[in-house]
mmCIF file of C-alpha atoms in Angstrom:
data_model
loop_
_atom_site.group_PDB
_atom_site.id
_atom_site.type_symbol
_atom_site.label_atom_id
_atom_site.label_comp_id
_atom_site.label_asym_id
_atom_site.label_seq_id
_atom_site.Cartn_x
_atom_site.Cartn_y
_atom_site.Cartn_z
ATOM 1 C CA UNK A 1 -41.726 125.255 66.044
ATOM 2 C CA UNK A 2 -44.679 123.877 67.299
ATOM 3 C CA UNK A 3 -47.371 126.345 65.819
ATOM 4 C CA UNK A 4 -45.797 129.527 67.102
ATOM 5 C CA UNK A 5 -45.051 132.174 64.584
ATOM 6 C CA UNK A 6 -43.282 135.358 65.306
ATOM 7 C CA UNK A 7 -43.343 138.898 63.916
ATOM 8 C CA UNK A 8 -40.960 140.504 62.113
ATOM 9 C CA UNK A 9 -38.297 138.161 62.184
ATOM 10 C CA UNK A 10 -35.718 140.971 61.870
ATOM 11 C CA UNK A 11 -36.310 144.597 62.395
ATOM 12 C CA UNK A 12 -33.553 147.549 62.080
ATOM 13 C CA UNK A 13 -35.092 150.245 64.166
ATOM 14 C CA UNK A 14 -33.481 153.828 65.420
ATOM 15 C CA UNK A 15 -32.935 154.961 69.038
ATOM 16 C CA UNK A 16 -36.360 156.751 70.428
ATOM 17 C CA UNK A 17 -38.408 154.809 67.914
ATOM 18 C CA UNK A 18 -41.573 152.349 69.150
ATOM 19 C CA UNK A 19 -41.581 148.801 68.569
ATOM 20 C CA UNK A 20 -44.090 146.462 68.545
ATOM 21 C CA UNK A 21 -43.270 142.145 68.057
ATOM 22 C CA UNK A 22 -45.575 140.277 67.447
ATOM 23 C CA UNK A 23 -46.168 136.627 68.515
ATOM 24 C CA UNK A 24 -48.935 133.923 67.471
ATOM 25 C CA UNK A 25 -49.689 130.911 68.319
ATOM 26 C CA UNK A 26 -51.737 128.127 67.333
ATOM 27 C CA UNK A 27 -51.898 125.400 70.127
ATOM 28 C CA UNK A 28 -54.469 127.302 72.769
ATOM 29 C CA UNK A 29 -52.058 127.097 75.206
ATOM 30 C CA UNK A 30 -52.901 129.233 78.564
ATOM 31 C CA UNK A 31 -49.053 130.721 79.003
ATOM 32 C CA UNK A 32 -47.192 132.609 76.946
ATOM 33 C CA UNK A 33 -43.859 134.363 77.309
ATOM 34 C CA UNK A 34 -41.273 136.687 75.893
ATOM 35 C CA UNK A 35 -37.416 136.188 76.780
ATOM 36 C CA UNK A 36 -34.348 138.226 75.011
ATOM 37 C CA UNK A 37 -31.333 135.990 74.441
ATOM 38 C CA UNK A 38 -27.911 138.190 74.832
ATOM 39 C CA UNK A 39 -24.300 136.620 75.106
ATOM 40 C CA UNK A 40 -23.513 136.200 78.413
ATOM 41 C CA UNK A 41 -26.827 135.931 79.872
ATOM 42 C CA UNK A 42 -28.432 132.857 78.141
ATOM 43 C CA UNK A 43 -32.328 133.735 78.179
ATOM 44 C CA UNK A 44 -34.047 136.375 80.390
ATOM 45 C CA UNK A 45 -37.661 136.701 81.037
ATOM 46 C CA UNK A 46 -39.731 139.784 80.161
ATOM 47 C CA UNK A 47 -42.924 139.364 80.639
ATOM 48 C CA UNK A 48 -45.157 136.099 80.958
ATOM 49 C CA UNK A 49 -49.256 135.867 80.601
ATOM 50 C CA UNK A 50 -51.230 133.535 82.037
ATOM 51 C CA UNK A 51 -54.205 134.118 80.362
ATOM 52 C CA UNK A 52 -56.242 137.372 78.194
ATOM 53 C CA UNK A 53 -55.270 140.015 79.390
ATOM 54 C CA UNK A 54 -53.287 138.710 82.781
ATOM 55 C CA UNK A 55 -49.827 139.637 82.541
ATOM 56 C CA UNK A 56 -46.755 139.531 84.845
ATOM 57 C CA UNK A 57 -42.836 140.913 84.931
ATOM 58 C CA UNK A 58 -40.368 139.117 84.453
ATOM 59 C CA UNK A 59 -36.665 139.597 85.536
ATOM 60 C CA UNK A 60 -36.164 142.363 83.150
ATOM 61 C CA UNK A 61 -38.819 143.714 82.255
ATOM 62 C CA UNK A 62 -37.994 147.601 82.241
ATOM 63 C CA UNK A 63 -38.646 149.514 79.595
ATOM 64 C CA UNK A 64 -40.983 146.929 77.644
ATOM 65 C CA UNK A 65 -44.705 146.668 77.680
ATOM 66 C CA UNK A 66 -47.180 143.840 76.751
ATOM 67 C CA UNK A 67 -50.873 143.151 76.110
ATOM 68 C CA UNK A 68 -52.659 139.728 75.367
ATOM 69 C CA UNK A 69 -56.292 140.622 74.155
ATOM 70 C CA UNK A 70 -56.689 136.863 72.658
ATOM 71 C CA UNK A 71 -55.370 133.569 73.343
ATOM 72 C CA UNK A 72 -53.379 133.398 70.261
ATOM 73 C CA UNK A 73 -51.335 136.972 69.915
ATOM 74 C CA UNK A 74 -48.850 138.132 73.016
ATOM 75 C CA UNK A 75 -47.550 141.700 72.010
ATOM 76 C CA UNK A 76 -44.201 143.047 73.173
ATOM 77 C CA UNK A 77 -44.041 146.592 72.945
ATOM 78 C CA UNK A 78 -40.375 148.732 73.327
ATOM 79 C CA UNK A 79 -42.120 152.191 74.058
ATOM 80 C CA UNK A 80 -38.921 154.104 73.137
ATOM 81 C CA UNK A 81 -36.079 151.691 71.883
ATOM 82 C CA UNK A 82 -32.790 151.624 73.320
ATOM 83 C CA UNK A 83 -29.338 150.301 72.126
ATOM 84 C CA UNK A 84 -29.572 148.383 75.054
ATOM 85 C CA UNK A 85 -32.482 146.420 73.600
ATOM 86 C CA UNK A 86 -30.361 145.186 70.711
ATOM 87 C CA UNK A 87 -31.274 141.717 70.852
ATOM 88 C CA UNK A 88 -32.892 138.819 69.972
ATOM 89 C CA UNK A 89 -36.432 138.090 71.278
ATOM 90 C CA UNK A 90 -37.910 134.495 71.758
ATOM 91 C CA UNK A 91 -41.899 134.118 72.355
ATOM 92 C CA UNK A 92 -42.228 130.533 74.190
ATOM 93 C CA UNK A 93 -45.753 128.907 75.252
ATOM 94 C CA UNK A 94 -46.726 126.486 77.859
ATOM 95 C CA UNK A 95 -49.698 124.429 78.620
ATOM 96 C CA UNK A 96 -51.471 124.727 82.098
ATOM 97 C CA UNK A 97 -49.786 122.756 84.547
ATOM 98 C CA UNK A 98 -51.425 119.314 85.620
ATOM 99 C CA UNK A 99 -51.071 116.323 87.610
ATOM 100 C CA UNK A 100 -49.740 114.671 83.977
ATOM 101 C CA UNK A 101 -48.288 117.550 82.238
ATOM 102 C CA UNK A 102 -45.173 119.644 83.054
ATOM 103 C CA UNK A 103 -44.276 123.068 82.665
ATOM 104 C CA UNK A 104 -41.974 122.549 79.150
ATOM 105 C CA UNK A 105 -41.914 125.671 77.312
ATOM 106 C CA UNK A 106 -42.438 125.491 73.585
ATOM 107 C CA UNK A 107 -40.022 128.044 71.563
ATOM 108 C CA UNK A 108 -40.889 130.403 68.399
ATOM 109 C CA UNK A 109 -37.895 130.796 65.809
ATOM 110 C CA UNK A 110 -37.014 134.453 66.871
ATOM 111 C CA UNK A 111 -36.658 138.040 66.239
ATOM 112 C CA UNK A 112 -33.563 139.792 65.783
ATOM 113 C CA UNK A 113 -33.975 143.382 66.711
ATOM 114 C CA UNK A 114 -31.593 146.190 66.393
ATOM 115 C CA UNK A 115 -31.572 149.537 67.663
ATOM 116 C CA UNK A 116 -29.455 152.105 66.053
ATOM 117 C CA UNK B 1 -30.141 136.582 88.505
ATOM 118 C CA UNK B 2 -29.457 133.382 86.607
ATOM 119 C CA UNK B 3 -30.790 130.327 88.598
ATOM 120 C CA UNK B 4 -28.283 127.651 86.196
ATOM 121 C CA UNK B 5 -24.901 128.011 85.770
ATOM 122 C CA UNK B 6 -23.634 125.646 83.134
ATOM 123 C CA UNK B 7 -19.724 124.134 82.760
ATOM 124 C CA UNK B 8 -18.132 124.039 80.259
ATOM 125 C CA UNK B 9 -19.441 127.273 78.290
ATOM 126 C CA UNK B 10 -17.570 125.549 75.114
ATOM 127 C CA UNK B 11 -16.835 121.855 74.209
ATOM 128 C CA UNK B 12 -15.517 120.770 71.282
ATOM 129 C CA UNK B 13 -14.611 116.991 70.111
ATOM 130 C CA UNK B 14 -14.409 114.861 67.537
ATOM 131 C CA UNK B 15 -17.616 112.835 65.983
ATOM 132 C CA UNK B 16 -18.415 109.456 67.678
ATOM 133 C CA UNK B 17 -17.209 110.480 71.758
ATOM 134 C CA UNK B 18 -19.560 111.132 74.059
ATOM 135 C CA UNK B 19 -19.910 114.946 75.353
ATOM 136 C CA UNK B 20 -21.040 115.874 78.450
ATOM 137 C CA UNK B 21 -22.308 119.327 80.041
ATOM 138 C CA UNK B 22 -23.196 120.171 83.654
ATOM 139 C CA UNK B 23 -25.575 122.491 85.141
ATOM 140 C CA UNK B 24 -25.821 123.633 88.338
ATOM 141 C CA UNK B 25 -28.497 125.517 90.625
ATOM 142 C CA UNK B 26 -28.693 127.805 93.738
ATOM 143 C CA UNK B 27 -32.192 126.782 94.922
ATOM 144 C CA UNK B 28 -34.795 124.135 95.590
ATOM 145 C CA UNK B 29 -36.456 122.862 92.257
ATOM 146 C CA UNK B 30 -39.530 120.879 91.429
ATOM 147 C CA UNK B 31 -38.142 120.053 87.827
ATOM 148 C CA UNK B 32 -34.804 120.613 85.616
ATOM 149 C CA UNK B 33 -35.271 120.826 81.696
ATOM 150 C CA UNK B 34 -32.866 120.523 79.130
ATOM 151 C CA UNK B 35 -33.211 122.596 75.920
ATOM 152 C CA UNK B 36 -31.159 122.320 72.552
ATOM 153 C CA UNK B 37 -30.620 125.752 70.455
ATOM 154 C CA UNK B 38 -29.581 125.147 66.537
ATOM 155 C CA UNK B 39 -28.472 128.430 65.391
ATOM 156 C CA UNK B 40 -30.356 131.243 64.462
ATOM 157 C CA UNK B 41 -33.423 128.903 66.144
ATOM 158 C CA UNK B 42 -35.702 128.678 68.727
ATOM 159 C CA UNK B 43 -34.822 126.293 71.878
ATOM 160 C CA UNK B 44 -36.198 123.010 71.515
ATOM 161 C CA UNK B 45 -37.245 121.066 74.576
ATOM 162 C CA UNK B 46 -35.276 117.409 74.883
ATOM 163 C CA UNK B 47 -35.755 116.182 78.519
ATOM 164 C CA UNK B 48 -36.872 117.158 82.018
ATOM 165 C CA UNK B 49 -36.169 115.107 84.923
ATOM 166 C CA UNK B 50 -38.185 115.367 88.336
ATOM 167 C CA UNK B 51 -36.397 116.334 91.651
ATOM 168 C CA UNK B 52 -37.310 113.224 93.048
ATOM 169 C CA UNK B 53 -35.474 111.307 90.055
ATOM 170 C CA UNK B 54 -32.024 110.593 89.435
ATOM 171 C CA UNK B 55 -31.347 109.819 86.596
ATOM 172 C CA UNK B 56 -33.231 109.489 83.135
ATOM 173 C CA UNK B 57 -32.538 108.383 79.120
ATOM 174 C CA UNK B 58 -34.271 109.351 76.076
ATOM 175 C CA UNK B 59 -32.237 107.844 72.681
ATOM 176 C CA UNK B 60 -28.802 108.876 73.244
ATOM 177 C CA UNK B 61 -29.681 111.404 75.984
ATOM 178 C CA UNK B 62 -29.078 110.626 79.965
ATOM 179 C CA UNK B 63 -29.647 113.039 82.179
ATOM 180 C CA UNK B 64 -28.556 113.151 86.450
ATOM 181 C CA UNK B 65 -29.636 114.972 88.832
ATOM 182 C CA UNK B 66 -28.410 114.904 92.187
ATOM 183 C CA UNK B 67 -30.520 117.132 94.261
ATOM 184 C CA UNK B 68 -27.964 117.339 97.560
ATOM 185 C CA UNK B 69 -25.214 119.145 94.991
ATOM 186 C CA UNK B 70 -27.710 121.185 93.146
ATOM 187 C CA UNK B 71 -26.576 119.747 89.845
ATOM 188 C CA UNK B 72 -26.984 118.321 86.854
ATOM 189 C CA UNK B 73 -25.715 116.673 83.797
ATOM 190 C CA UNK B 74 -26.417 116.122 80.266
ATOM 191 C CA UNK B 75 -24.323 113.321 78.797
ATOM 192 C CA UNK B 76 -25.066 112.393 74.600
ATOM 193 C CA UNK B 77 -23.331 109.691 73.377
ATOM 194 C CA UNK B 78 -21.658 108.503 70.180
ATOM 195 C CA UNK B 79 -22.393 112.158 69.263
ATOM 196 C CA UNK B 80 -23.155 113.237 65.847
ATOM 197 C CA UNK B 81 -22.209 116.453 63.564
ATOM 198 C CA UNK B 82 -26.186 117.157 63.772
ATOM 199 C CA UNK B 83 -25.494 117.571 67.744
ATOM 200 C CA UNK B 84 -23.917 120.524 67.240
ATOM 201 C CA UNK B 85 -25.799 123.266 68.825
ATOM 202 C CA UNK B 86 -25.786 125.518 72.203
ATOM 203 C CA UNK B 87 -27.514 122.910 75.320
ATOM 204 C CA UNK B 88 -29.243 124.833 77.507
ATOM 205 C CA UNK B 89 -30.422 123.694 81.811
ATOM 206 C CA UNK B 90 -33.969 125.106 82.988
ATOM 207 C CA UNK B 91 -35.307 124.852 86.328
ATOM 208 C CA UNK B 92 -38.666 125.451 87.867
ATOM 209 C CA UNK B 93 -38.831 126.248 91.054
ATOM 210 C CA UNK B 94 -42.327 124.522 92.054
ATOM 211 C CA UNK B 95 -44.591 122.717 91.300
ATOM 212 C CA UNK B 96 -47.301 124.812 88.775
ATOM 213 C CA UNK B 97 -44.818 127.468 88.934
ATOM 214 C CA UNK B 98 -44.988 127.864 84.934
ATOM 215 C CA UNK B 99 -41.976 129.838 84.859
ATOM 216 C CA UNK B 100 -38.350 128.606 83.881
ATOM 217 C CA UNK B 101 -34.813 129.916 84.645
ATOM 218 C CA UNK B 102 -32.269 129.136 81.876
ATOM 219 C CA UNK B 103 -29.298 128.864 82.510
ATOM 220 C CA UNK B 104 -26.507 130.353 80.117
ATOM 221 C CA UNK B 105 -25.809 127.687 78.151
ATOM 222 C CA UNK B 106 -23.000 125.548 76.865
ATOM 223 C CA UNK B 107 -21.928 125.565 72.936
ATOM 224 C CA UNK B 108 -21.313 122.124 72.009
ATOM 225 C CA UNK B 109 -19.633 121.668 68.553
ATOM 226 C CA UNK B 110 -18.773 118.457 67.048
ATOM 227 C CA UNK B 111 -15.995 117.839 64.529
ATOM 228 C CA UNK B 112 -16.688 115.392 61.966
#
């Protein structure tokens, strides 16, 4: 999975609780992202970085928070979980766009996360 | 909202034919990706093909895109029980963008 790891790869968690995943990579790439996968909606983007400590929303991004203080670690953080947020939760990185590279996203294996 | 919508959400046949998925898009794109999900695995990247191309192989993989339809499609051929797995369109919308829209996929299983 091309040096990304993620943590935990499962987590049972109850309703109000925080939640913090984890995900590390090794490749020095300059974007990271975080995406839940649901049925029915394919992959949806939380939040992307584009560097230490830049950040952006993505198309769902309420009630999640995230911080990059190195290159390596992006953190998604559920403040309060919901049983809405039941679901699994890719990290992906990307290499800065150039005149010979493309914008391919490179996929960690996962976390399955559910709120009780 | 979901940039790709991909037909057929299922396909199933039998080992050898060739399967093919389509994808299709609401706006202008610099780039369309095609991703392969095993289950219970991360999406793995297998081809991306340039607005201003039409059509492009990799191994048993040929992608088209026509650009005046907003679509695409993902043909494999002489497909494989190892094939099985959910295919998955991604477009960017610009150049440098660095941000993809999946589409929701299409579960391709193939019976040996």
């Amino acid at each position: 999975d091309a040096g990304i790891t993620q943590s935990p790869r499962h987590k049972v968690t109850e309703t109000g609780t925080p939640v913090t995943l984890r995900c590390h990579q090794t490749e020095n790439h300059r974007y990271m992202y975080w995406y839940r996968q649901d049925p029915g909606h394919g992959l949806r983007l939380i939040h992307y970085s584009y560097g230490v400590k830049d950040t952006d929303k993505g198309e769902v991004s309420d009630g999640y928070s995230v911080s990059r203080s190195k290159t390596e670690d992006f953190l998604l953080t559920l403040e309060s979980a919901t049983s809405s947020q039941t679901s699994v939760y890719f990290c992906a990185i990307s290499e800065s766009w150039t005149s010979s590279s493309t914008d391919t996203q490179y996929f960690g294996p996962g976390t399955r996360l559910t709120v009780l | 909202s979901q940039q790709g919508e991909e037909d057929p959400q299922a396909l199933s046949i039998q080992e050898g034919e060739n399967a093919t998925m389509n994808c299709s898009y609401k706006t202008s794109i610099n780039n369309l990706q095609w991703y392969r999900q095993n289950s219970g695995r991360g999406l793995v990247h297998l081809i991306l093909i340039r607005s201003n191309e039409r059509e492009k192989h990799s191994g048993r993989l040929r992608v088209t895109l026509d650009t005046s339809k907003k679509s695409s499609s993902l043909l494999i051929t002489a497909s494989r029980a190892a094939d099985t797995a959910s295919y998955f369109c991604a477009t960017s919308a610009r150049q440098g963008a660095q941000k993809l829209v999946f589409g929701q996929g299409t579960r391709l299983t193939i019976n040996p």
